[in-house]
Amino acid sequence: MLDLSDGFVEKNRSADRKSNNLRGKTIINLFFENSTRTRTSFELAGKRLGADVINMQVSASSVAKGETLIDTAMTLNAMHIDVLVVRHPDSGAVKLLSEKVNCAVINAGDGAHEHPTQALLDALTIRRRKGHLDGLTVAICGDVLHSRVARSNIHLLNSMGARVRLVAPRTLLPAQADRLGVEVFHNMVKGLEDVDIVMMLRVQNERMKGNFIPSIREYFHFFGLDYEKLKAAKPDALIMHPGPMNRGVELDSDLADDVERSVIREQVEMGVAVRMACLDVLTQNLAGGNA
Amino acid sequence: MSTRASGRVAYINARLLDPASGLDGTGFLLTDGETIAEVGTGLFQGAHSADTLVIDCQGACLAPGLVDMRVQLREPGEEHKETLRSAGESAVAGGVTSMVCLPNTHPVIDDVATVEFVARRARKSGLAKVYPYAAATKQLAGQELAEIGMLAEAGALGFTDGTKAIKNAQVMRRALAYAATFGVMIIQHPEEPSLAENGAMNEGELSARLGLAGIPTAAEAIMLERDMRLVAITGGRYHAAHLSTAEGIEVVRRAKERGLPVTCDTAPPYFALNELAVSEYRTFSKLSPPLRSEADRQAIVAAIKDGVIDAIASDHAPQDQDSKRLPFAQAEPGGVGLETLLAVTLELYHNRHLSLIKAVELITWAPARLLGLPAGQLKTGAAADLVLFDPDRAWRVDPEKFRSKSKNSPFDGRPLQGRVLRTVVDGRTVFATDA
C-alpha cells in the first residue's frame, strides 16, 4: 500500500493528476460527523482517479438514532454504488454498516476505535522522511483515550517494527493501555527522550464527558509540545498531528509552523495519495463483483 | 382463558428431583386437581383407576417448576417487546412456572393499582404465575420512597428500582429501614452509576481495543460495600441482583460471614459467557451489568459452588430489533433468558461443578425460599407446578423459535444440553414438546 501510495504522490505532484482507474465507479462519502480534511481528501482522491464522488453529510445528532444508519446504508446500497467511505461518531458503527451493504466500505473513522487511512498516511509520511519505519521510536502524545488515530497508529506502527510510546495523563489513557503493545509515560519529557517521531493528538473537547483535565492551561503546561520539551527528542525528530490542531492547547503555534520540524502539512498531502491507493486497490478487487 | 384442572394425573417412571427434601430417585407423582396429592418412590398403585390419567415419564426428570426471580415483562408500556402473554408462553416453554417481574414498566409498578393490574392480567393467561416487585422509589426516580407498606399488602414481593441502582445513600438507608418495618426486602442493581455512566462494556484491554467506554468492576464492589454498611445500620433485608464480578462476590461473602441479612443471585450469562462475547460489537451480548473477564466468570462459578450465590435468575430483558441493531454504544442492554435458563444452568451440572439436584435447586427451591414463595417443592398439598425435562437432550439455541416476542439472546447459536419436555401449572399441562 505504501509503495502504491508513493506512486500516487509523484502523480499528484505532476501536471497531469488525473487518471481513469476508477472511471464509471461511484463513491459516496457518508459522514455522520464533521470533517473537513478527511472528507475533502477522499473526495479529491476519488475524483483524481476518475470516479464519480458524492458527499453526504449527515448530522448524527439530527438522526433520531442509529436505525437510520442501517436505513441509510440500505438505501444507498440499493443505488448500486461501488464504494462507501464512512465516518461515524460511534465505535463499531462502520462495521455494522458494512454488514448491511454489498459494496466496498472504507472506514474513515469510527468513534474511538479506528482510523486506518490516517495511520497509513502517517506511516507514509514517516517512511518518506526517514526511509524506513522499523526501529524508529514514535511517541503518541495526548488524548489517547478518545483517539481512533492513536489506536490505528499503534497497530500499524507495531506491525511495521516501530516502537510505540504513549504519553498522556492517566485520565486520557484507556484501561490497561500497556497491554496494547506500547510503553506508557506520564511525563512528557521522559516520554520524548530520544524519540524519532512526536505524534501529537488533538484534545477532543467534543468527546469529553466529564472532567478529564482540569484546564487547558494546565494541560499545555504539562503535556503541550513546545521547543523546550522537544529538546528531549532526537535533534531530527519530526512533529506530526492528524489535525485539526488546537494551537496553544496541545501544540505550540510556532512549532506547528516550523518547516524544519513539523510535517503536518505533508501529512495532508500524503492523505490524498494514500486514499487514492486504498480506492484503487479496493476497486480492483471488486472488479465487476457487484453488478 | 384457563380452565381449572380437575381429576388426577399420575406421572410415573420419573426421576424425581426435590431439592427441598433432597429427594433424587425414581418414583411417581400424583396430582389431584391443582395440587400435588402424593409423591412416592415406589411403584404407583393406582394406575388402573379409571379417573387417573397416567403419564409415563420414561425416566425423565420431574422437578418443581422453575422459579425465576428476575424478569422484565415490558407490559404495560412496551408491548412490542414483550407482553404478559408472550412472557408467559416463553416462561412455560423454559419450564418456568413462577416468575418475579421488575417494576420498570410504563407506567412504573409503584402503586397498588398497577400491582393488581399485572397480577390480574397474568392470572388470566393461566401460564406461569407472575409476582411483581414494586418500585422502591416513586417513578424509580431514586428520590422519594414508594408506598412500600401498601404495595406489600397488595402483593409486591420485594422492592427495587429495577435496572437502576438506588444511588442516594440516604434514600437507600431509609428504604432498607422502612421495608424492614414490613418484613420485605430491597433488591439492588449493584452498580455505582457515576462509574457506569456512558459505559457500554467491561472496562479493560478489550474496551481499550474496541474504543468503547468501559464500566470498571469496581462499580459493583463500591455499591455493594456502601450498601453493606447501610444494611448493618438498618438491619434491612437486602438482595443483590445479577452479580458479575469477583470483587462483588467478596463483598457479599464477607457480609454473610458477619451475619448480615444479605443474599444475592447471578444470571446465566455471567457464569457461561465472558466479555469476549462483545467483540465484533455484538449488541446481543451487551448486558447490564456488562459481561466481565474470564477471571470474573470463574469467580461466579466458584461462588455458585460454595453457596455465596444463593440463586440463579434469567434476568430476562426483551429488546426488539430497533433497540439492538444499533452502534454498540447506542444499543439497549439486556438479553432474553427464560427459555435458556434451565439448559444453561445445567451446564454447571454437565461441567461437573454441581450435582443435578443442586443445579435444579438454584432455579427452584432456592429462589422460592428466599422470596417466601409457596413454590419450588414437590410436596403433598403444594400447587402442582412441575417441569419434566431430559437433562441430556442436546439442542441448539435458535431465537427464531423462542416464544418470547424478542429474540435478543446472548446465547444465540449455542449448543446446549437439557430440554423441557412438559410444564405443568396448577395441575394443567401448559407446555409440552412434540417428541
Coordinates of N, CA and C in Angstrom, one line a residue, chain A residues 65-67 69-70 88 90-93 95-96 110 112-113 151 155 174-176 179-180 209, chain B residues 198 203-212 280-281 321-322 324-330 332:
Chain A
K65 N -31.8 8.0 15.9 CA -30.9 7.0 16.5 C -30.4 6.2 15.3
G66 N -29.5 5.3 15.6 CA -28.8 4.5 14.6 C -29.7 3.7 13.6
E67 N -30.9 3.5 13.9 CA -31.8 2.8 12.9 C -31.6 3.4 11.6
L69 N -29.0 4.7 10.6 CA -27.7 4.3 10.0 C -27.9 3.1 9.1
I70 N -28.7 2.2 9.5 CA -29.0 1.0 8.7 C -29.9 1.3 7.5
H88 N -18.2 7.8 11.4 CA -19.4 7.8 12.4 C -18.8 8.0 13.8
D90 N -19.7 6.7 16.5 CA -19.7 5.5 17.4 C -18.7 4.4 17.0
S91 N -18.0 3.9 17.9 CA -17.1 2.8 17.7 C -17.9 1.6 17.1
G92 N -17.4 1.0 16.1 CA -18.1 -0.2 15.6 C -19.2 0.1 14.6
A93 N -19.6 1.4 14.4 CA -20.7 1.7 13.5 C -20.4 1.4 12.1
K95 N -18.5 -1.0 11.0 CA -18.6 -2.4 10.8 C -20.0 -2.8 10.7
L96 N -20.9 -2.3 11.5 CA -22.3 -2.6 11.5 C -22.8 -2.3 10.1
D110 N -14.2 5.6 13.1 CA -15.4 5.2 13.8 C -15.2 5.4 15.3
A112 N -14.0 6.0 18.9 CA -12.7 6.0 19.4 C -12.0 4.7 19.0
H113 N -12.5 4.1 17.9 CA -12.0 2.7 17.6 C -10.8 2.8 16.6
R151 N -5.2 4.5 18.1 CA -5.3 3.0 18.1 C -4.8 2.5 16.7
H155 N -1.5 -0.1 16.0 CA -1.5 -1.3 15.3 C -0.5 -1.3 14.1
P174 N -6.7 4.8 27.9 CA -7.7 3.8 28.2 C -7.2 2.8 29.2
A175 N -8.1 2.0 29.8 CA -7.7 1.0 30.8 C -6.7 0.0 30.2
Q176 N -5.7 -0.4 30.9 CA -4.7 -1.4 30.5 C -4.1 -1.0 29.2
R179 N -1.3 -2.9 27.7 CA -1.5 -4.2 27.1 C -1.6 -4.1 25.6
L180 N -1.5 -2.8 25.0 CA -1.7 -2.6 23.6 C -0.3 -2.7 22.8
K209 N -16.6 13.9 28.1 CA -17.8 13.8 29.0 C -17.2 13.8 30.4
Chain B
N198 N -22.3 6.2 30.7 CA -21.7 6.2 29.3 C -21.0 4.9 29.0
E203 N -14.7 -2.7 31.5 CA -13.5 -1.9 31.3 C -12.3 -2.7 31.4
G204 N -11.4 -2.6 30.4 CA -10.2 -3.4 30.4 C -9.5 -3.4 29.0
E205 N -8.7 -4.3 28.7 CA -8.0 -4.3 27.5 C -8.9 -4.3 26.3
L206 N -9.9 -5.1 26.4 CA -10.8 -5.3 25.2 C -11.6 -3.9 24.9
S207 N -12.0 -3.3 26.0 CA -12.7 -2.0 25.8 C -11.7 -1.0 25.2
A208 N -10.4 -1.0 25.6 CA -9.4 -0.1 25.1 C -9.3 -0.4 23.6
R209 N -9.2 -1.7 23.2 CA -9.1 -2.0 21.8 C -10.3 -1.6 21.0
L210 N -11.5 -1.9 21.5 CA -12.7 -1.6 20.7 C -13.0 -0.1 20.7
G211 N -12.4 0.7 21.6 CA -12.7 2.1 21.6 C -14.0 2.4 22.2
L212 N -14.5 1.5 23.2 CA -15.7 1.7 23.8 C -15.5 2.1 25.3
E280 N -16.4 -7.8 18.1 CA -17.2 -7.7 16.9 C -18.5 -6.9 17.1
Y281 N -18.5 -6.2 18.3 CA -19.6 -5.3 18.6 C -20.9 -5.9 18.6
Q321 N -35.6 -5.5 17.7 CA -34.5 -5.2 16.7 C -34.1 -3.8 16.7
D322 N -35.1 -2.9 16.8 CA -34.7 -1.4 16.7 C -33.9 -1.0 17.9
K324 N -31.6 -3.0 19.3 CA -30.3 -3.7 19.3 C -29.5 -3.5 18.0
R325 N -30.2 -3.3 16.9 CA -29.4 -3.1 15.6 C -28.9 -1.7 15.5
L326 N -28.0 -1.4 16.4 CA -27.5 0.0 16.5 C -26.0 -0.1 16.8
P327 N -25.3 1.0 16.6 CA -23.9 1.0 17.0 C -23.9 0.7 18.5
F328 N -22.9 -0.1 18.9 CA -22.8 -0.7 20.2 C -23.2 0.3 21.4
A329 N -22.6 1.4 21.3 CA -22.8 2.4 22.5 C -24.3 2.8 22.6
Q330 N -25.0 2.8 21.4 CA -26.4 3.3 21.5 C -27.4 2.1 21.8
E332 N -29.6 -0.9 23.4 CA -30.1 -1.1 24.7 C -29.4 -2.4 25.3

